[in-house]
């Protein structure tokens, strides 16, 4: 186990993150393919600082709401980490469960349903090219959670 954990860099496309589904990696490879993961880490760091600061500054009472803190943390990681594969987006279920357990409008329920179903359908049809939808859904859930935390 230790050898496979420490030797991942010799495993083909793993170090270059060609299969990554994280938003920073997708943008980095589309904007400047030569820089690839280096640019992805920079984009991810900016997103991490921005999103964490936004929550800390605008939603100061988040520490008194552990469920919202955990859901927001999952979404921040999913949006800011360049080194994700599409199965990592299973973490979307955490904020989905929190949002589904609260009172929602019909439109919010539609967005929540779309965030659950659409990525799997698109990845099933388009393969890896549909991975960006996981990040889009994470962004939608982040906006919904942020709005809900404001209203609470």
Coordinates of C-alpha atoms in Angstrom, one line a residue:
X1 CA 0.0 0.0 0.0
X2 CA 2.7 2.5 0.9
X3 CA 4.6 1.8 -2.3
X4 CA 1.4 2.4 -4.4
X5 CA 0.6 5.5 -2.4
X6 CA 4.1 7.0 -2.8
X7 CA 4.7 5.8 -6.3
X8 CA 1.6 7.3 -7.9
X9 CA 3.8 9.7 -9.9
X10 CA 5.0 6.9 -12.1
X11 CA 1.5 5.8 -13.1
X12 CA 1.0 7.3 -16.6
X13 CA -1.4 10.2 -16.7
X14 CA -1.7 10.6 -12.9
X15 CA 1.0 13.3 -12.4
X16 CA 0.0 15.3 -15.4
X17 CA -3.7 15.1 -14.2
X18 CA -5.0 14.5 -17.8
X19 CA -8.0 12.7 -16.4
X20 CA -8.8 15.3 -13.7
X21 CA -12.3 16.6 -13.4
X22 CA -11.7 19.5 -11.1
X23 CA -12.6 23.0 -12.4
X24 CA -9.1 24.5 -12.0
X25 CA -7.6 21.6 -14.0
X26 CA -10.2 21.8 -16.7
X27 CA -9.7 25.6 -17.1
X28 CA -5.9 25.3 -16.9
X29 CA -5.8 22.7 -19.7
X30 CA -8.1 24.7 -21.9
X31 CA -6.5 28.1 -21.3
X32 CA -2.8 27.2 -21.3
X33 CA -2.2 23.5 -22.0
X34 CA 1.5 23.8 -21.7
X35 CA 1.3 24.8 -18.1
X36 CA -1.4 22.3 -17.3
X37 CA -1.5 21.4 -13.6
X38 CA 0.8 24.2 -12.5
X39 CA -1.8 26.7 -13.6
X40 CA -4.5 24.5 -12.2
X41 CA -3.0 24.7 -8.7
X42 CA -2.8 28.5 -9.1
X43 CA -6.4 28.7 -10.1
X44 CA -7.4 26.4 -7.3
X45 CA -5.5 28.4 -4.7
X46 CA -7.3 31.6 -5.8
X47 CA -10.7 29.9 -5.7
X48 CA -9.9 28.4 -2.3
X49 CA -8.9 31.7 -0.8
X50 CA -11.9 33.5 -2.4
X51 CA -14.5 31.0 -1.4
X52 CA -13.2 30.5 2.1
X53 CA -12.9 34.3 2.6
X54 CA -16.4 34.9 1.2
X55 CA -17.9 32.4 3.7
X56 CA -15.8 33.7 6.6
X57 CA -16.6 37.3 5.9
X58 CA -20.2 37.2 4.8
X59 CA -21.5 34.2 6.8
X60 CA -19.6 34.6 10.1
X61 CA -22.1 32.5 12.0
X62 CA -21.2 29.4 10.0
X63 CA -19.2 28.0 12.9
X64 CA -22.5 27.8 14.8
X65 CA -24.0 25.7 12.0
X66 CA -21.9 22.6 11.8
X67 CA -24.0 21.0 9.0
X68 CA -23.6 24.1 6.8
X69 CA -19.9 24.3 7.6
X70 CA -19.4 20.7 6.5
X71 CA -21.5 21.1 3.3
X72 CA -19.7 24.4 2.4
X73 CA -16.3 22.8 3.1
X74 CA -17.1 19.9 0.7
X75 CA -18.2 22.3 -2.0
X76 CA -15.1 24.6 -1.6
X77 CA -12.9 21.5 -2.0
X78 CA -14.8 20.3 -5.0
X79 CA -14.6 23.8 -6.6
X80 CA -11.0 24.6 -5.7
X81 CA -9.1 21.3 -6.0
X82 CA -7.6 20.7 -9.4
X83 CA -6.8 17.1 -8.6
X84 CA -10.2 15.5 -8.7
X85 CA -11.6 12.6 -10.6
X86 CA -15.3 12.4 -11.4
X87 CA -15.9 9.9 -8.6
X88 CA -14.7 12.5 -6.0
X89 CA -17.9 14.4 -6.8
X90 CA -19.8 11.9 -4.7
X91 CA -19.2 14.6 -2.0
X92 CA -21.9 16.6 -3.8
X93 CA -24.3 14.4 -1.8
X94 CA -23.4 16.1 1.5
X95 CA -24.8 19.6 0.5
X96 CA -27.6 17.9 -1.5
X97 CA -28.7 16.1 1.6
X98 CA -28.6 19.3 3.7
X99 CA -30.5 21.3 1.1
X100 CA -33.0 18.5 0.6
X101 CA -33.7 18.4 4.3
X102 CA -34.7 22.1 4.4
X103 CA -37.7 24.0 3.0
X104 CA -37.2 24.8 -0.7
X105 CA -39.1 26.5 -3.4
X106 CA -40.2 24.6 -6.5
X107 CA -37.4 26.2 -8.5
X108 CA -34.9 25.2 -5.9
X109 CA -36.1 21.6 -5.9
X110 CA -35.8 21.6 -9.7
X111 CA -32.2 22.9 -9.4
X112 CA -31.4 20.3 -6.8
X113 CA -32.9 17.5 -8.9
X114 CA -30.9 18.8 -11.9
X115 CA -27.7 18.9 -9.9
X116 CA -28.3 15.3 -8.9
X117 CA -29.3 13.8 -12.3
X118 CA -27.6 15.9 -15.0
X119 CA -23.9 15.2 -14.4
X120 CA -24.4 11.4 -14.6
X121 CA -26.5 11.7 -17.8
X122 CA -24.0 14.0 -19.5
X123 CA -21.0 11.9 -18.5
X124 CA -22.8 8.8 -19.7
X125 CA -23.4 10.5 -23.1
X126 CA -20.3 12.5 -23.6
X127 CA -17.7 10.7 -21.4
X128 CA -14.9 12.8 -19.9
X129 CA -16.0 15.9 -21.9
X130 CA -19.0 16.0 -19.6
X131 CA -16.9 16.2 -16.4
X132 CA -17.2 20.0 -16.3
X133 CA -20.9 19.5 -15.3
X134 CA -19.8 18.2 -11.9
X135 CA -18.2 21.5 -11.2
X136 CA -21.1 23.4 -12.6
X137 CA -23.4 21.5 -10.2
X138 CA -21.1 22.2 -7.3
X139 CA -21.3 25.9 -8.2
X140 CA -25.1 25.7 -8.3
X141 CA -25.2 23.9 -4.9
X142 CA -22.7 26.5 -3.5
X143 CA -25.0 29.3 -4.5
X144 CA -28.1 27.6 -3.1
X145 CA -26.3 26.9 0.2
X146 CA -24.9 30.4 0.4
X147 CA -28.4 31.8 -0.2
X148 CA -29.9 29.5 2.4
X149 CA -27.3 30.4 5.0
X150 CA -28.2 34.1 4.4
X151 CA -31.8 33.5 4.9
X152 CA -31.3 31.4 8.1

